[in-house]
Amino acid sequence: MLLACARSCIVAGVVALASLCLLGRPEGPAVTTSFAQDAGATIWTVPEIGALPDDANGRLVRRGRDLITATYAYIGPEVADRAKRFAGNNLACGNCHLQAGTKKFGIPLFGLFGVFPRYSARLGAEMTVEERLNTCMTRSMNGRALPADAPEMQALVAYIKFLSTGVAPGQLLPGMGTGKMPELDRAADPARGAASYANACVACHGPDGAGIRRSLPTTDLGYMMPPLWGNDSFNDGAGKARLITAANFLHFNMPHGVDFLNPQLSPEQAWDIAAYVISQPRPHKAGLDKDFPDLLEKPVDAPYGRYADGFSEQQHKYGPFAPIRAAIAKLKAEKAGGPTPPPR
């Protein structure tokens, strides 16, 4: 979710008064500002949605973009049509997939259409783009799955397909995921994170992590600044409930308005703030014990058991992760009947 400092919050408020926020392979921050794949290659840029014609496809794509930026207004838990209440909280997909899914290292949605279907370790099987979207619906949005033929699902898929215009199937663009900063050689510390949260985040997200609603719930929905924990936030099965995902997202995107070229939080601050945020209460996702049928494929920062490596849930939640990776590598080598890899 969007963490912002007091300065960012003030700027956002001034702008508001004057004018009456899954996917992909993470990469490091040392990438060029262009989307060139190599020297002399054609530069890929995000397609312009405003240039789409006002036909059926153009309207469907725009509907998908609107569902990303204002999910709560169309399928949130407070919409008038109860049959449309698919999301279980008042977040927007754009709270995680920044700038409507177009920001580098802001968990972008561009270039993803040709990646699916793809193998999902969490599912233990191939996953379609619709199934991937529904993992967000049932985890980040703490709701229920959209039917594959629902107009909202069709619009979301159309938008992701549009954001993949000009991208070859299987091509990976720079800027996917949340980025990758150095890890700590210690466990991330929620107590240290609480102090950094109070300095950098509390003005916009509040001491209770409840965020700032746009207006009264009866007249407007959603948040100016989203909640980071509590009943209206993502549940404990979401990607943002994992330390590595949360910490890298914070480092490369927060305070609000920061990008990967000029991070403001140090890696240590980002790790500790993320630890503080994921240590807070949030909705529980039932059936997490069924995730990752092959436990050797389970991410090292999955904050819930079962595990194959013998390390505690506490260490999986906060790190350090190097010993866990070494143990998993050893178990994989033993399973394959090969030599045990050297310690790293």
Protein backbone atom coordinates (compact mmCIF):
# COMPACT_ATOMS: atom_id res chain seq x y z
CA MET A 1 0.00 0.00 0.00
CA LEU A 2 0.98 3.62 -0.41
CA LEU A 3 3.15 4.87 2.40
CA ALA A 4 3.66 8.63 2.42
CA CYS A 5 5.34 11.20 4.62
CA ALA A 6 3.85 14.41 5.96
CA ARG A 7 5.36 16.49 3.15
CA SER A 8 3.77 14.26 0.54
CA CYS A 9 0.44 14.38 2.30
CA ILE A 10 0.48 18.20 2.40
CA VAL A 11 1.35 18.38 -1.29
CA ALA A 12 -1.42 15.92 -2.12
CA GLY A 13 -3.89 18.01 -0.14
CA VAL A 14 -2.89 21.24 -1.92
CA VAL A 15 -3.31 19.59 -5.30
CA ALA A 16 -6.73 18.24 -4.31
CA LEU A 17 -7.95 21.66 -3.15
CA ALA A 18 -6.63 23.39 -6.23
CA SER A 19 -8.22 20.95 -8.68
CA LEU A 20 -11.51 20.23 -6.81
CA CYS A 21 -2.76 4.26 -6.09
CA LEU A 22 1.41 -9.31 -9.15
CA LEU A 23 3.02 -9.82 -11.17
CA GLY A 24 6.20 -9.97 -13.08
CA ARG A 25 9.86 -10.61 -12.41
CA PRO A 26 11.59 -8.14 -10.07
CA GLU A 27 14.74 -6.45 -11.27
CA GLY A 28 17.30 -4.24 -9.58
CA PRO A 29 17.15 -0.45 -9.64
CA ALA A 30 20.09 -0.04 -12.01
CA VAL A 31 18.08 0.19 -15.22
CA THR A 32 17.83 3.00 -17.74
CA THR A 33 14.84 5.29 -17.85
CA SER A 34 13.97 4.04 -21.32
CA PHE A 35 12.45 0.66 -22.01
CA ALA A 36 15.18 -0.29 -24.49
CA GLN A 37 15.97 -3.99 -24.25
CA ASP A 38 19.50 -3.53 -25.55
CA ALA A 39 21.59 -1.01 -27.45
CA GLY A 40 19.85 0.04 -30.63
CA ALA A 41 16.59 -1.73 -29.78
CA THR A 42 13.22 -0.11 -30.30
CA ILE A 43 12.08 1.66 -27.14
CA TRP A 44 8.77 0.41 -25.78
CA THR A 45 6.51 2.96 -24.12
CA VAL A 46 3.19 2.62 -22.35
CA PRO A 47 0.40 2.96 -24.95
CA GLU A 48 -1.82 6.05 -24.75
CA ILE A 49 -5.31 5.08 -23.64
CA GLY A 50 -6.71 8.43 -24.74
CA ALA A 51 -5.86 7.57 -28.35
CA LEU A 52 -8.20 4.59 -28.40
CA PRO A 53 -11.30 5.05 -30.56
CA ASP A 54 -14.71 5.31 -28.92
CA ASP A 55 -15.71 1.81 -30.01
CA ALA A 56 -16.58 -1.34 -28.07
CA ASN A 57 -12.95 -2.29 -27.40
CA GLY A 58 -11.93 1.25 -26.48
CA ARG A 59 -14.76 1.51 -23.99
CA LEU A 60 -13.92 -1.91 -22.54
CA VAL A 61 -10.26 -0.96 -22.06
CA ARG A 62 -11.21 2.32 -20.40
CA ARG A 63 -13.62 0.45 -18.14
CA GLY A 64 -10.74 -1.81 -17.14
CA ARG A 65 -8.57 1.17 -16.32
CA ASP A 66 -11.37 2.64 -14.20
CA LEU A 67 -11.71 -0.67 -12.34
CA ILE A 68 -8.00 -0.52 -11.52
CA THR A 69 -8.06 3.07 -10.27
CA ALA A 70 -11.43 3.01 -8.46
CA THR A 71 -12.15 -0.66 -7.76
CA TYR A 72 -14.19 0.21 -4.68
CA ALA A 73 -16.64 2.30 -6.75
CA TYR A 74 -17.63 -0.58 -9.05
CA ILE A 75 -17.19 -3.86 -7.16
CA GLY A 76 -16.44 -2.74 -3.60
CA PRO A 77 -18.27 -3.86 -0.44
CA GLU A 78 -20.40 -0.70 -0.27
CA VAL A 79 -21.69 -0.44 -3.86
CA ALA A 80 -25.46 -0.28 -4.21
CA ASP A 81 -25.80 -3.48 -6.24
CA ARG A 82 -25.09 -6.26 -3.75
CA ALA A 83 -24.44 -8.72 -6.57
CA LYS A 84 -21.48 -6.57 -7.61
CA ARG A 85 -19.80 -6.62 -4.19
CA PHE A 86 -16.82 -8.76 -5.17
CA ALA A 87 -14.09 -6.85 -3.31
CA GLY A 88 -14.12 -7.28 0.45
CA ASN A 89 -12.43 -3.95 1.18
CA ASN A 90 -12.51 -0.40 -0.14
CA LEU A 91 -9.05 -0.44 -1.65
CA ALA A 92 -8.32 0.11 -5.33
CA CYS A 93 -6.10 -2.18 -7.39
CA GLY A 94 -4.17 1.03 -8.11
CA ASN A 95 -3.11 1.26 -4.46
CA CYS A 96 -0.59 -1.48 -5.25
CA HIS A 97 -0.37 -1.28 -9.05
CA LEU A 98 0.68 2.34 -9.10
CA GLN A 99 -0.28 4.86 -11.78
CA ALA A 100 -2.98 2.50 -13.05
CA GLY A 101 -0.40 -0.25 -13.42
CA THR A 102 2.09 1.75 -15.48
CA LYS A 103 4.80 2.71 -12.95
CA LYS A 104 8.16 0.94 -13.08
CA PHE A 105 8.73 -1.14 -9.93
CA GLY A 106 5.27 -0.07 -8.74
CA ILE A 107 4.00 -3.62 -9.49
CA PRO A 108 3.14 -2.66 -13.09
CA LEU A 109 0.63 -4.47 -15.26
CA PHE A 110 2.25 -3.65 -18.59
CA GLY A 111 3.58 -6.44 -20.79
CA LEU A 112 1.87 -9.20 -18.81
CA PHE A 113 -0.76 -10.46 -21.22
CA GLY A 114 1.62 -12.68 -23.20
CA VAL A 115 3.12 -14.15 -20.02
CA PHE A 116 -0.04 -16.13 -19.27
CA PRO A 117 -0.87 -18.92 -18.89
CA ARG A 118 2.14 -19.53 -16.67
CA TYR A 119 3.10 -21.93 -13.91
CA SER A 120 2.13 -20.82 -10.41
CA ALA A 121 4.11 -22.34 -7.54
CA ARG A 122 1.40 -21.22 -5.11
CA LEU A 123 -1.22 -23.13 -7.10
CA GLY A 124 1.09 -25.93 -8.21
CA ALA A 125 -0.34 -25.72 -11.72
CA GLU A 126 -0.63 -23.45 -14.72
CA MET A 127 -2.61 -20.27 -14.13
CA THR A 128 -4.53 -18.12 -16.59
CA VAL A 129 -4.55 -14.34 -16.46
CA GLU A 130 -8.13 -14.51 -15.13
CA GLU A 131 -7.05 -16.84 -12.33
CA ARG A 132 -4.15 -14.52 -11.51
CA LEU A 133 -6.51 -11.57 -11.28
CA ASN A 134 -8.71 -13.57 -8.94
CA THR A 135 -5.82 -14.24 -6.58
CA CYS A 136 -5.73 -10.46 -6.16
CA MET A 137 -9.49 -10.40 -5.66
CA THR A 138 -9.39 -13.02 -2.92
CA ARG A 139 -6.19 -11.85 -1.23
CA SER A 140 -5.28 -8.20 -1.78
CA MET A 141 -8.93 -7.20 -2.11
CA ASN A 142 -10.00 -9.73 0.56
CA GLY A 143 -13.06 -10.61 -1.49
CA ARG A 144 -14.44 -13.28 -3.80
CA ALA A 145 -13.51 -14.38 -7.28
CA LEU A 146 -14.96 -12.67 -10.35
CA PRO A 147 -16.57 -15.10 -12.82
CA ALA A 148 -14.48 -15.43 -15.99
CA ASP A 149 -17.39 -14.15 -18.07
CA ALA A 150 -18.22 -11.21 -15.78
CA PRO A 151 -18.04 -7.87 -17.62
CA GLU A 152 -15.63 -6.58 -14.96
CA MET A 153 -13.24 -9.48 -15.55
CA GLN A 154 -13.43 -8.97 -19.31
CA ALA A 155 -12.64 -5.28 -18.84
CA LEU A 156 -9.65 -5.97 -16.59
CA VAL A 157 -8.23 -8.49 -19.06
CA ALA A 158 -8.81 -6.05 -21.94
CA TYR A 159 -6.87 -3.36 -20.06
CA ILE A 160 -3.94 -5.68 -19.34
CA LYS A 161 -3.95 -6.76 -22.99
CA PHE A 162 -3.91 -3.10 -24.03
CA LEU A 163 -0.94 -2.42 -21.74
CA SER A 164 0.85 -5.25 -23.56
CA THR A 165 0.50 -3.62 -26.98
CA GLY A 166 3.71 -4.15 -28.93
CA VAL A 167 5.18 -6.62 -26.42
CA ALA A 168 6.08 -10.03 -27.82
CA PRO A 169 4.77 -13.08 -25.92
CA GLY A 170 7.30 -14.02 -23.25
CA GLN A 171 9.16 -10.69 -23.51
CA LEU A 172 10.01 -9.23 -20.09
CA LEU A 173 10.13 -5.45 -19.90
CA PRO A 174 12.38 -3.57 -17.46
CA GLY A 175 10.68 -2.35 -14.31
CA MET A 176 8.53 -5.35 -13.49
CA GLY A 177 7.63 -6.27 -9.92
CA THR A 178 8.82 -4.20 -6.98
CA GLY A 179 12.56 -3.96 -7.62
CA LYS A 180 15.30 -5.65 -5.61
CA MET A 181 17.37 -3.95 -2.94
CA PRO A 182 20.04 -5.52 -0.71
CA GLU A 183 18.71 -7.72 2.08
CA LEU A 184 19.61 -7.32 5.75
CA ASP A 185 21.95 -9.76 7.46
CA ARG A 186 19.66 -9.53 10.49
CA ALA A 187 15.97 -9.95 11.04
CA ALA A 188 13.85 -6.96 10.08
CA ASP A 189 12.76 -5.22 13.27
CA PRO A 190 9.11 -4.16 13.78
CA ALA A 191 10.09 -2.00 16.79
CA ARG A 192 12.57 0.00 14.74
CA GLY A 193 9.99 0.09 11.98
CA ALA A 194 7.42 1.61 14.32
CA ALA A 195 9.72 4.57 14.99
CA SER A 196 10.39 5.08 11.27
CA TYR A 197 6.68 4.71 10.51
CA ALA A 198 5.90 7.47 13.02
CA ASN A 199 8.34 9.79 11.25
CA ALA A 200 7.63 8.96 7.62
CA CYS A 201 4.15 7.48 7.29
CA VAL A 202 1.81 8.33 10.13
CA ALA A 203 0.66 11.71 8.75
CA CYS A 204 -1.08 10.01 5.83
CA HIS A 205 -1.81 6.49 7.06
CA GLY A 206 -2.50 7.32 10.69
CA PRO A 207 -1.17 5.84 13.92
CA ASP A 208 -3.68 3.00 13.55
CA GLY A 209 -2.83 2.37 9.88
CA ALA A 210 -6.41 3.20 8.88
CA GLY A 211 -5.54 5.60 6.05
CA ILE A 212 -7.69 8.57 5.00
CA ARG A 213 -11.11 8.13 3.41
CA ARG A 214 -11.93 10.43 0.50
CA SER A 215 -15.14 11.59 2.12
CA LEU A 216 -17.97 10.22 4.20
CA PRO A 217 -18.56 6.57 3.26
CA THR A 218 -22.18 7.40 2.43
CA THR A 219 -21.22 9.98 -0.19
CA ASP A 220 -17.90 8.71 -1.50
CA LEU A 221 -15.91 5.50 -1.41
CA GLY A 222 -12.27 4.57 -1.32
CA TYR A 223 -9.27 6.27 0.22
CA MET A 224 -7.06 9.26 -0.40
CA MET A 225 -4.41 7.23 1.42
CA PRO A 226 -5.16 3.53 1.86
CA PRO A 227 -5.17 1.57 5.11
CA LEU A 228 -2.14 -0.60 5.72
CA TRP A 229 -3.76 -2.96 8.21
CA GLY A 230 -7.08 -3.55 9.86
CA ASN A 231 -10.37 -4.88 8.51
CA ASP A 232 -10.36 -2.75 5.35
CA SER A 233 -6.87 -3.76 4.23
CA PHE A 234 -5.36 -6.71 2.37
CA ASN A 235 -5.45 -10.09 4.08
CA ASP A 236 -2.60 -12.24 5.36
CA GLY A 237 -2.44 -14.27 2.14
CA ALA A 238 -1.68 -11.26 -0.07
CA GLY A 239 1.69 -10.62 -1.65
CA LYS A 240 1.99 -7.39 0.33
CA ALA A 241 1.84 -9.42 3.55
CA ARG A 242 5.26 -10.83 2.61
CA LEU A 243 8.29 -8.88 3.82
CA ILE A 244 10.41 -8.92 0.64
CA THR A 245 7.56 -7.66 -1.53
CA ALA A 246 6.48 -5.01 0.97
CA ALA A 247 9.99 -3.72 1.73
CA ASN A 248 11.05 -3.36 -1.90
CA PHE A 249 7.77 -1.65 -2.75
CA LEU A 250 8.37 0.87 0.03
CA HIS A 251 11.98 1.52 -0.90
CA PHE A 252 11.30 2.20 -4.58
CA ASN A 253 7.95 3.98 -4.29
CA MET A 254 7.53 5.69 -0.93
CA PRO A 255 6.96 8.33 0.33
CA HIS A 256 4.27 8.99 -2.24
CA GLY A 257 5.72 10.37 -5.45
CA VAL A 258 9.15 8.74 -5.11
CA ASP A 259 10.45 6.50 -7.87
CA PHE A 260 13.28 4.01 -8.24
CA LEU A 261 15.68 6.65 -9.56
CA ASN A 262 15.60 8.63 -6.32
CA PRO A 263 14.56 6.50 -3.33
CA GLN A 264 14.05 8.36 -0.07
CA LEU A 265 13.84 5.51 2.43
CA SER A 266 17.09 3.67 3.05
CA PRO A 267 16.99 -0.10 2.57
CA GLU A 268 17.24 -0.57 6.34
CA GLN A 269 14.31 1.79 6.96
CA ALA A 270 12.22 0.08 4.29
CA TRP A 271 12.88 -3.41 5.70
CA ASP A 272 11.98 -2.32 9.23
CA ILE A 273 8.87 -0.32 8.29
CA ALA A 274 7.67 -3.27 6.22
CA ALA A 275 8.23 -5.55 9.21
CA TYR A 276 6.16 -3.22 11.36
CA VAL A 277 3.32 -3.06 8.83
CA ILE A 278 3.10 -6.82 8.25
CA SER A 279 3.17 -7.45 12.01
CA GLN A 280 -0.15 -5.62 12.43
CA PRO A 281 -3.57 -7.34 12.50
CA ARG A 282 -5.39 -7.87 9.22
CA PRO A 283 -8.06 -10.20 7.82
CA HIS A 284 -7.18 -13.90 7.67
CA LYS A 285 -7.32 -15.85 4.41
CA ALA A 286 -8.70 -19.34 4.94
CA GLY A 287 -6.92 -22.28 3.34
CA LEU A 288 -3.37 -20.91 3.37
CA ASP A 289 -2.13 -24.38 4.31
CA LYS A 290 -3.02 -25.47 0.78
CA ASP A 291 -0.70 -22.91 -0.83
CA PHE A 292 2.50 -24.18 -2.47
CA PRO A 293 1.91 -27.94 -2.77
CA ASP A 294 5.66 -28.32 -3.30
CA LEU A 295 7.07 -26.72 -0.16
CA LEU A 296 10.50 -26.42 -1.77
CA GLU A 297 8.95 -23.82 -4.10
CA LYS A 298 7.49 -21.77 -1.27
CA PRO A 299 8.96 -18.24 -1.04
CA VAL A 300 11.41 -17.79 1.81
CA ASP A 301 9.33 -14.90 3.18
CA ALA A 302 5.96 -16.67 3.19
CA PRO A 303 4.80 -15.71 6.70
CA TYR A 304 2.70 -18.83 7.25
CA GLY A 305 3.61 -22.52 7.45
CA ARG A 306 3.97 -25.29 6.41
CA TYR A 307 7.71 -25.28 5.57
CA ALA A 308 10.14 -27.88 4.29
CA ASP A 309 13.30 -26.30 5.70
CA GLY A 310 12.90 -26.49 9.48
CA PHE A 311 13.09 -22.74 10.09
CA SER A 312 10.53 -20.98 12.27
CA GLU A 313 7.57 -18.96 11.05
CA GLN A 314 9.16 -15.99 12.79
CA GLN A 315 12.32 -16.21 10.66
CA HIS A 316 10.31 -16.75 7.50
CA LYS A 317 8.35 -13.61 8.34
CA TYR A 318 11.22 -11.28 9.25
CA GLY A 319 14.42 -12.95 8.03
CA PRO A 320 17.32 -13.20 7.72
CA PHE A 321 16.65 -15.22 4.59
CA ALA A 322 20.12 -16.36 3.49
CA PRO A 323 20.17 -19.38 5.85
CA ILE A 324 16.70 -20.40 4.64
CA ARG A 325 17.77 -20.18 1.00
CA ALA A 326 20.83 -22.30 1.73
CA ALA A 327 18.72 -24.96 3.44
CA ILE A 328 16.23 -25.05 0.56
CA ALA A 329 19.04 -25.31 -1.99
CA LYS A 330 20.45 -28.26 -0.05
CA LEU A 331 17.06 -29.97 0.09
CA LYS A 332 16.53 -29.47 -3.64
CA ALA A 333 19.96 -30.90 -4.40
CA GLU A 334 19.25 -33.92 -2.22
CA LYS A 335 15.91 -34.43 -3.92
CA ALA A 336 17.56 -34.27 -7.34
CA GLY A 337 20.33 -36.61 -6.25
CA GLY A 338 23.04 -34.07 -7.03
CA PRO A 339 25.86 -32.56 -4.96
CA THR A 340 24.98 -30.22 -2.14
CA PRO A 341 25.60 -26.60 -3.22
CA PRO A 342 28.23 -24.64 -1.28
CA PRO A 343 27.05 -22.11 1.34
CA ARG A 344 26.33 -18.61 0.01
